[in-house]
XYZ file of N, CA and C in Angstrom:
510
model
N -27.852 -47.042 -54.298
C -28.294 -47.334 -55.640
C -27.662 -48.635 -56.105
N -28.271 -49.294 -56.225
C -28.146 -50.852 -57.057
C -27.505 -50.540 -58.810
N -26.920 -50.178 -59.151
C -26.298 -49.837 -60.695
C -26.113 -50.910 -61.417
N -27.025 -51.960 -62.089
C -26.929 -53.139 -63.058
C -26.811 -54.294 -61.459
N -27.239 -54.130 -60.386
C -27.011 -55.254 -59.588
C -28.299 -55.850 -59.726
N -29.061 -56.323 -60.145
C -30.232 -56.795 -60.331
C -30.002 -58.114 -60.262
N -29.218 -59.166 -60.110
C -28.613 -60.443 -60.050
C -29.933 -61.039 -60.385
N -30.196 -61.745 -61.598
C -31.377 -62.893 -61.622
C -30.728 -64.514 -61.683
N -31.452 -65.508 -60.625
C -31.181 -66.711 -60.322
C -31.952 -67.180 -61.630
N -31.101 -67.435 -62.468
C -31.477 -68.197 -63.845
C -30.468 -69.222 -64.425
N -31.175 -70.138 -64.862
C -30.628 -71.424 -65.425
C -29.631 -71.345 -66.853
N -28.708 -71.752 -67.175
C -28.040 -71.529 -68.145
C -27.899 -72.413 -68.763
N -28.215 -72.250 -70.400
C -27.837 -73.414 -71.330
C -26.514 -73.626 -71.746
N -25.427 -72.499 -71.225
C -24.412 -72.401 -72.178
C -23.313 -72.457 -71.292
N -23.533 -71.891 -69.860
C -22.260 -72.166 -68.557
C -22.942 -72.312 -67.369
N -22.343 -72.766 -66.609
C -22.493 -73.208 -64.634
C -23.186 -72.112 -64.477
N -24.866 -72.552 -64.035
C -25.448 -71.422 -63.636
C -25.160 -70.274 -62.443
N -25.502 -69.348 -62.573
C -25.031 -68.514 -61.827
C -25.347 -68.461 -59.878
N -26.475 -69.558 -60.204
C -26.614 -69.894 -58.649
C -25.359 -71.044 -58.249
N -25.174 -72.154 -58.523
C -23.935 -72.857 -58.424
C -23.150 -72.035 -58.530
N -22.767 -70.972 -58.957
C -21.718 -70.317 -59.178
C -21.593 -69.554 -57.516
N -22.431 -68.790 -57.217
C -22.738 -68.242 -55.606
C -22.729 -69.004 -54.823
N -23.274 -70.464 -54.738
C -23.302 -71.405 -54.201
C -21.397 -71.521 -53.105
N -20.828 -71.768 -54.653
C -19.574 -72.250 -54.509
C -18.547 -70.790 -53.865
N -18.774 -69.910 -54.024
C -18.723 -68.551 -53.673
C -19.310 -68.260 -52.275
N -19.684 -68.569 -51.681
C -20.721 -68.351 -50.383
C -19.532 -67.939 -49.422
N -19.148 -68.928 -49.096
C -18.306 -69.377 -48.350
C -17.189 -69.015 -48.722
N -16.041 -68.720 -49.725
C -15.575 -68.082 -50.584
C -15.528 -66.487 -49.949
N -16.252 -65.888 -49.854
C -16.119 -64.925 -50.446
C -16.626 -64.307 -48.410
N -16.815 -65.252 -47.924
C -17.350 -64.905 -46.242
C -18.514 -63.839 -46.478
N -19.648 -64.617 -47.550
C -20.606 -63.597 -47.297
C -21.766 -63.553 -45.898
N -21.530 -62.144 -45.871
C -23.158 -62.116 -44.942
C -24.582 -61.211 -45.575
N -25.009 -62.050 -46.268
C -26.193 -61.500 -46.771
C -27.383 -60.851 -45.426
N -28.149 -60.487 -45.944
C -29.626 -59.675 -44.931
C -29.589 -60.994 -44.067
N -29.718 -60.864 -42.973
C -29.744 -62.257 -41.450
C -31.582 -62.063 -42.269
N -32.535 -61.212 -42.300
C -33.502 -62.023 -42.444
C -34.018 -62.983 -44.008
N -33.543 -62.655 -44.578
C -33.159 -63.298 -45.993
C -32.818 -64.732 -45.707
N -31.334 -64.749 -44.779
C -30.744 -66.112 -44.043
C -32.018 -67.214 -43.669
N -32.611 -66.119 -42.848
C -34.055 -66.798 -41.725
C -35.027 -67.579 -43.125
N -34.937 -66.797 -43.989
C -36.381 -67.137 -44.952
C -35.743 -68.637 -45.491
N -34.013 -68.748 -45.894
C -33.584 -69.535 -47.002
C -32.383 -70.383 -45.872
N -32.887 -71.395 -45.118
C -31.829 -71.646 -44.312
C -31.017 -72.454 -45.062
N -31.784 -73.292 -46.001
C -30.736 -74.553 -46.498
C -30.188 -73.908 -47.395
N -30.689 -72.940 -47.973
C -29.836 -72.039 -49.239
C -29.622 -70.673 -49.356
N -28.615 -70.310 -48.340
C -28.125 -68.703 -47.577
C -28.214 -68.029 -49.264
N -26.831 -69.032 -50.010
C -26.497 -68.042 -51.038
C -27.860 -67.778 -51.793
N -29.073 -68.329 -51.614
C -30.087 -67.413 -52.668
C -30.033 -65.883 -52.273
N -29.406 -65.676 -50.614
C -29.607 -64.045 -50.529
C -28.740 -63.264 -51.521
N -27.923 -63.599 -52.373
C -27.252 -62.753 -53.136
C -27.702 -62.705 -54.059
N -29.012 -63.245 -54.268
C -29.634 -63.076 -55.924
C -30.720 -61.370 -55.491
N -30.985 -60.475 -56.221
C -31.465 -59.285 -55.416
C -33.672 -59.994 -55.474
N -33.932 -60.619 -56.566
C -35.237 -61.194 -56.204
C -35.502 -61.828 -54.497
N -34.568 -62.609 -54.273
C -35.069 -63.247 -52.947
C -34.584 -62.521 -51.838
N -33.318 -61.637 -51.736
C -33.167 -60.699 -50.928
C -34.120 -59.176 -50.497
N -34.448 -58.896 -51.469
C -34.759 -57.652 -52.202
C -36.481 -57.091 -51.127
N -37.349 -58.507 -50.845
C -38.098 -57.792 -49.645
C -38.009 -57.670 -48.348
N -36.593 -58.260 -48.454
C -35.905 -58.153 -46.498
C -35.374 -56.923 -46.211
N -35.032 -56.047 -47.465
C -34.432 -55.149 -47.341
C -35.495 -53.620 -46.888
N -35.013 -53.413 -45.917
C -35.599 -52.410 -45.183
C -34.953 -50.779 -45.324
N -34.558 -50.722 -45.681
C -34.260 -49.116 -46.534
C -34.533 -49.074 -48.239
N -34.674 -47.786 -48.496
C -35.124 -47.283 -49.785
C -34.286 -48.229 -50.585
N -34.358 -48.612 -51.835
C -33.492 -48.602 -52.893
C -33.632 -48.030 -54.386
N -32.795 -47.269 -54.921
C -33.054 -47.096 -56.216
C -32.078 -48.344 -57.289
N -33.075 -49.097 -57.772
C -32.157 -50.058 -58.327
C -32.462 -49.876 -60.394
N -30.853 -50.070 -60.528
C -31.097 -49.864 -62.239
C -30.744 -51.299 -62.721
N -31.440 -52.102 -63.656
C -30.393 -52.575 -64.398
C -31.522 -52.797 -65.681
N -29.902 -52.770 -67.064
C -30.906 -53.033 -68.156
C -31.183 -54.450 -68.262
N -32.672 -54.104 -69.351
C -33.101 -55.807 -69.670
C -32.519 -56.984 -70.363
N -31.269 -56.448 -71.101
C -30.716 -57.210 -71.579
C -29.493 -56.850 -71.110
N -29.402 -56.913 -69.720
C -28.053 -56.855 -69.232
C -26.465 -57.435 -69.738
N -25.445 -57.420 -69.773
C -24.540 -57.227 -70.658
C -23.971 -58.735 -69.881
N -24.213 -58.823 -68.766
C -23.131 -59.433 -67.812
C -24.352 -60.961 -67.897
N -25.653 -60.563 -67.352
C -26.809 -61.547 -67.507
C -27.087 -62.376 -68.380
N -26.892 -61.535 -69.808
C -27.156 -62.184 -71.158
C -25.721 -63.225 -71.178
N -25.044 -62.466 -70.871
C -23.533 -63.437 -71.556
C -23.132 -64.602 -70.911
N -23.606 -64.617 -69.331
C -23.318 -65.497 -68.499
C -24.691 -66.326 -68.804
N -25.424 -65.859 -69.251
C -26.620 -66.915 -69.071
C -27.090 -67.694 -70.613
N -26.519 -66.973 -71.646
C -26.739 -67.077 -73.094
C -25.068 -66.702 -73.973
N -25.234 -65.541 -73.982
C -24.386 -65.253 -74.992
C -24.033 -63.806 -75.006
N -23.195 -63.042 -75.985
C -23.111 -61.671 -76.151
C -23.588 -61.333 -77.891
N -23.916 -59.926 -77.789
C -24.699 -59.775 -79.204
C -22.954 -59.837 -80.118
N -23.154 -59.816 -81.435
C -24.221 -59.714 -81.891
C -25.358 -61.147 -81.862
N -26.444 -61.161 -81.489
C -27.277 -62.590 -81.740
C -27.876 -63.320 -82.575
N -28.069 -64.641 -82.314
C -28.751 -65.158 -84.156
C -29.767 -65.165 -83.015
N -30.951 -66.037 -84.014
C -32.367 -66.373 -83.886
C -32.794 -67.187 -82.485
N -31.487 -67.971 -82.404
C -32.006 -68.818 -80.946
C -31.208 -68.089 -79.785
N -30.500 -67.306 -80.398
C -29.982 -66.872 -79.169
C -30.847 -65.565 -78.382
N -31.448 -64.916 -79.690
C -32.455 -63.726 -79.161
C -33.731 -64.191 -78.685
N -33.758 -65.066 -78.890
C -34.874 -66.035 -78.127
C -34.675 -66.121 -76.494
N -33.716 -66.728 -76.488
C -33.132 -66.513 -74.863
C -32.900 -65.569 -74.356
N -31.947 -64.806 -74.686
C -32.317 -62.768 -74.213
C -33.598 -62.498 -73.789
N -34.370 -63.068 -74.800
C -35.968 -62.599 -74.877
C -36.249 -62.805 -73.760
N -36.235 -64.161 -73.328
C -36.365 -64.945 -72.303
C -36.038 -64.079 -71.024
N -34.812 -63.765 -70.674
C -34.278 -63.386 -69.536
C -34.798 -61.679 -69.376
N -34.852 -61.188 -70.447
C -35.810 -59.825 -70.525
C -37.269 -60.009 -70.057
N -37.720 -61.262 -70.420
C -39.371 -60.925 -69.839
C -39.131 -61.541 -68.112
N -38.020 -61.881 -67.871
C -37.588 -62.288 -66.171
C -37.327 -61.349 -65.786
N -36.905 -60.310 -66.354
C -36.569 -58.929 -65.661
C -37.704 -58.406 -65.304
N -38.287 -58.328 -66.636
C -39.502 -57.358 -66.063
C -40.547 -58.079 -65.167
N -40.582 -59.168 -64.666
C -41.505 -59.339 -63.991
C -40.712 -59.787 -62.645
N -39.560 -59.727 -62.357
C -38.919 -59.559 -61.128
C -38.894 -57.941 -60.919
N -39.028 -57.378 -61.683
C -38.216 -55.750 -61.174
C -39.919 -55.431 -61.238
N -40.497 -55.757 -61.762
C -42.436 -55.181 -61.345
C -42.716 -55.429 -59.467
N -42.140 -56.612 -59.342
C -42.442 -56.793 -57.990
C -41.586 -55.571 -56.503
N -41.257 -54.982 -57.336
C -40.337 -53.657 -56.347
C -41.690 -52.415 -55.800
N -41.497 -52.609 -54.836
C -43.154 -52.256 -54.650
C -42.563 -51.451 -52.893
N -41.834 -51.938 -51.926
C -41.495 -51.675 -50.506
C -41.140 -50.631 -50.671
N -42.162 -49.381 -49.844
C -41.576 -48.273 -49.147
C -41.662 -47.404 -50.574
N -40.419 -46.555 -50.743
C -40.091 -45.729 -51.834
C -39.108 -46.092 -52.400
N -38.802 -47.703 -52.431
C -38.156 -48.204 -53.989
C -38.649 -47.899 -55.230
N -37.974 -48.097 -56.139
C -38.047 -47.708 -57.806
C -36.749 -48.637 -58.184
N -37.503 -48.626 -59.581
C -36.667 -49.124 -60.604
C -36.315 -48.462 -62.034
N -35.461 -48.779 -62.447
C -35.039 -47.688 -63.879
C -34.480 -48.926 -64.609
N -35.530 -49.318 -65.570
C -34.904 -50.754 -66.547
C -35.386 -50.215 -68.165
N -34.034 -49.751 -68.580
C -34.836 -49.423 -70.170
C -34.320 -51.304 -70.711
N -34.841 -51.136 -71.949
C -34.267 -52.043 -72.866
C -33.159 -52.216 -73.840
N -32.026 -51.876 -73.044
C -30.941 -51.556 -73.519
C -29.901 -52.952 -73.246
N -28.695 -52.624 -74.139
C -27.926 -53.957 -74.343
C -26.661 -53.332 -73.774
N -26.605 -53.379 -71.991
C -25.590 -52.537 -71.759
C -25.643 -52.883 -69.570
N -24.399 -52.666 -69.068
C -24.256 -52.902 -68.112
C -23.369 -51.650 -67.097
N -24.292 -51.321 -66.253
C -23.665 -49.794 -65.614
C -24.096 -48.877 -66.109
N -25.141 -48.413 -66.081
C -25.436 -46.710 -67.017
C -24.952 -45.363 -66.324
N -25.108 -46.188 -65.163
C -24.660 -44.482 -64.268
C -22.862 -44.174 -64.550
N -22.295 -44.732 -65.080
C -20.682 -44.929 -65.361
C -20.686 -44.097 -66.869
N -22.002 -43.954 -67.379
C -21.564 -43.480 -68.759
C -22.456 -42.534 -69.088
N -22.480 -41.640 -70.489
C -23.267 -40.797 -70.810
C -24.955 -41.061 -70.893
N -24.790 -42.330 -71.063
C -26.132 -43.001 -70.670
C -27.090 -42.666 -69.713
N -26.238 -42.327 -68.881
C -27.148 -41.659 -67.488
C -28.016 -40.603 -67.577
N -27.455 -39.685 -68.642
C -28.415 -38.884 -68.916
C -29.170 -38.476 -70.263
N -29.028 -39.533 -71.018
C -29.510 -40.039 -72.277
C -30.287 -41.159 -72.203
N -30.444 -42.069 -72.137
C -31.050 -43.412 -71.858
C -32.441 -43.048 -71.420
N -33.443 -42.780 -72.083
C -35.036 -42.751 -71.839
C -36.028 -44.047 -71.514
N -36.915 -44.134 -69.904
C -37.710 -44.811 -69.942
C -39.454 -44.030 -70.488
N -39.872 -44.113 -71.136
C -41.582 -43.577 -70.872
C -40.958 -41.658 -71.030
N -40.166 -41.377 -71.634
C -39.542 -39.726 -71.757
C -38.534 -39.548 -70.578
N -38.373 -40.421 -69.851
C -37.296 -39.958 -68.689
C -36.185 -40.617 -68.550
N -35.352 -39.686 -68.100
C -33.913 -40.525 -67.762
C -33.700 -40.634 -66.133
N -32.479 -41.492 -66.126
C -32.459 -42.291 -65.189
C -31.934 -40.783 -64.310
N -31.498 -40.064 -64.562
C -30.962 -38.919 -64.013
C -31.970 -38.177 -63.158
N -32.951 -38.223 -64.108
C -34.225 -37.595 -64.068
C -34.867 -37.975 -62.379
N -35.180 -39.113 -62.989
C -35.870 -40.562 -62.051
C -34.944 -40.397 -60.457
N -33.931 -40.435 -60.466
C -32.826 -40.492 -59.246
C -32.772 -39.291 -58.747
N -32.581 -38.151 -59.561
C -32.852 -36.454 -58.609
C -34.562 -36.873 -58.349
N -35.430 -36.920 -58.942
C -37.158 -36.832 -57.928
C -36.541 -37.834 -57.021
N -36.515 -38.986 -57.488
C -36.137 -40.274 -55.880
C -35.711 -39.833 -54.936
N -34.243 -39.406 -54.766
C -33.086 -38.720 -53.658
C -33.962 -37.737 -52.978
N -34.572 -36.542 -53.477
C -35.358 -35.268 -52.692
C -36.633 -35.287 -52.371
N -36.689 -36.982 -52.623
C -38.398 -37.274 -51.970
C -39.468 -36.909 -52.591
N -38.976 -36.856 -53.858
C -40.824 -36.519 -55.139
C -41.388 -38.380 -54.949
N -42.399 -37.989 -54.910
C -42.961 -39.675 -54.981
C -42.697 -40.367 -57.117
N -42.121 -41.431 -56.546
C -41.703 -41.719 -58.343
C -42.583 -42.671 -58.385
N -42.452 -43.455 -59.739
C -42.923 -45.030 -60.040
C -41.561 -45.831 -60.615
N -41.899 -46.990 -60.812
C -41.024 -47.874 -61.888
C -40.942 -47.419 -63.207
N -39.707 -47.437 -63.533
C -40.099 -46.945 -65.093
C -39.385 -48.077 -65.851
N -40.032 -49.314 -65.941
C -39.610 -50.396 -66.455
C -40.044 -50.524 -68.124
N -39.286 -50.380 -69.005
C -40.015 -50.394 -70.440
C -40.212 -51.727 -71.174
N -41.120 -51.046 -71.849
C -41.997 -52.072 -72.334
C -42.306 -52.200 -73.786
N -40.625 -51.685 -74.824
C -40.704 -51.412 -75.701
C -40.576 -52.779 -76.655
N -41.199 -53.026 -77.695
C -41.320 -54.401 -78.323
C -39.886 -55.292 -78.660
N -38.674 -54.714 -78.579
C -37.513 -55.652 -79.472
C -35.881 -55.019 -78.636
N -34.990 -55.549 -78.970
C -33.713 -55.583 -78.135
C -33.005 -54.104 -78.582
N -32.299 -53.485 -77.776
C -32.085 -52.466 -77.502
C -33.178 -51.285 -78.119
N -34.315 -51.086 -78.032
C -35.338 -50.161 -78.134
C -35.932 -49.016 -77.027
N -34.866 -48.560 -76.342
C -35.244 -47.641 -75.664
C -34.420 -46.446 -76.097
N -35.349 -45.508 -75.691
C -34.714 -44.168 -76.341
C -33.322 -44.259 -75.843
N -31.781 -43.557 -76.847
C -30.732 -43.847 -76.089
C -30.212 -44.417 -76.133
N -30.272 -45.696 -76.193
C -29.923 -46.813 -75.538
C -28.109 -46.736 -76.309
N -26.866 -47.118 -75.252
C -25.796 -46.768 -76.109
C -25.779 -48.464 -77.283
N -24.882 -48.686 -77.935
C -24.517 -49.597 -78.578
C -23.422 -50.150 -78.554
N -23.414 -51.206 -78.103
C -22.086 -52.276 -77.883
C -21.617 -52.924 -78.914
């Protein structure tokens, strides 16, 4: 299970984007990302640590969570709440990147569990079994996944920042 690892390669107005940041880390850190990931990105290994460009090399199941306004995403890439006007603009921003990176999870019997919550790690907190996508929790979603019920994405699609049932408050 992927728990808030959803890593999105996004540009930052406010610090060293987070790809320069892996970049400089690569090597650092003696990663070995998926060898076929490597094959796809030769001049640029570290894109395998972003989970978009890794994410169809990967050949076993995954259940991956993270919220849309990830805690760690937003702050490194924008800011932390509370937000003014331009800053929820950018959240906005990186929320509609979620959902259309985490739509593309499609291999095998992957799933995704992305409410619209302002929060990082759900399975660490009561959240896990509170936090509603479409009436379900992630609890929910992960017992059918694990015992082989066929699931879907339950990526929400609720209009404004932390609006999913649940959702805790930071």
């Amino acid at each position: 299970m992927a728990d808030a690892g959803w890593m999105m390669d996004m540009n930052s107005k406010y610090n060293t984007p987070v790809r320069d940041q892996f970049k400089s880390g690569y090597e650092l850190w003696q990663s070995e990302p998926n060898e076929l990931c490597v094959l796809a990105y030769p001049d640029n290994p570290h894109y395998c640590l972003f989970s978009p460009y890794v994410f169809p090399y990967i050949i076993n199941d995954v259940f991956v969570q993270t919220e849309q306004y990830d805690l760690f995403q937003d702050g490194w890439n924008c800011c932390s709440p509370p937000f003014n006007d331009d800053q929820l603009k950018t959240v906005e921003k990186i929320r509609l990147a979620f959902g259309v990176s985490l739509g593309n999870i499609v291999n095998g019997n992957s799933v995704a569990f992305s409410p619209a919550c302002s929060a990082h790690c759900l399975s660490r907190s009561s959240s896990f079994t509170g936090t509603q996508v479409f009436g379900e929790t992630m609890e929910t979603l992960l017992v059918d996944w694990f015992i082989g019920i066929k699931v879907s994405n339950l990526i929400d699609d609720c209009p404004s920042f932390n609006c999913s049932i649940a959702c805790p408050h930071n």
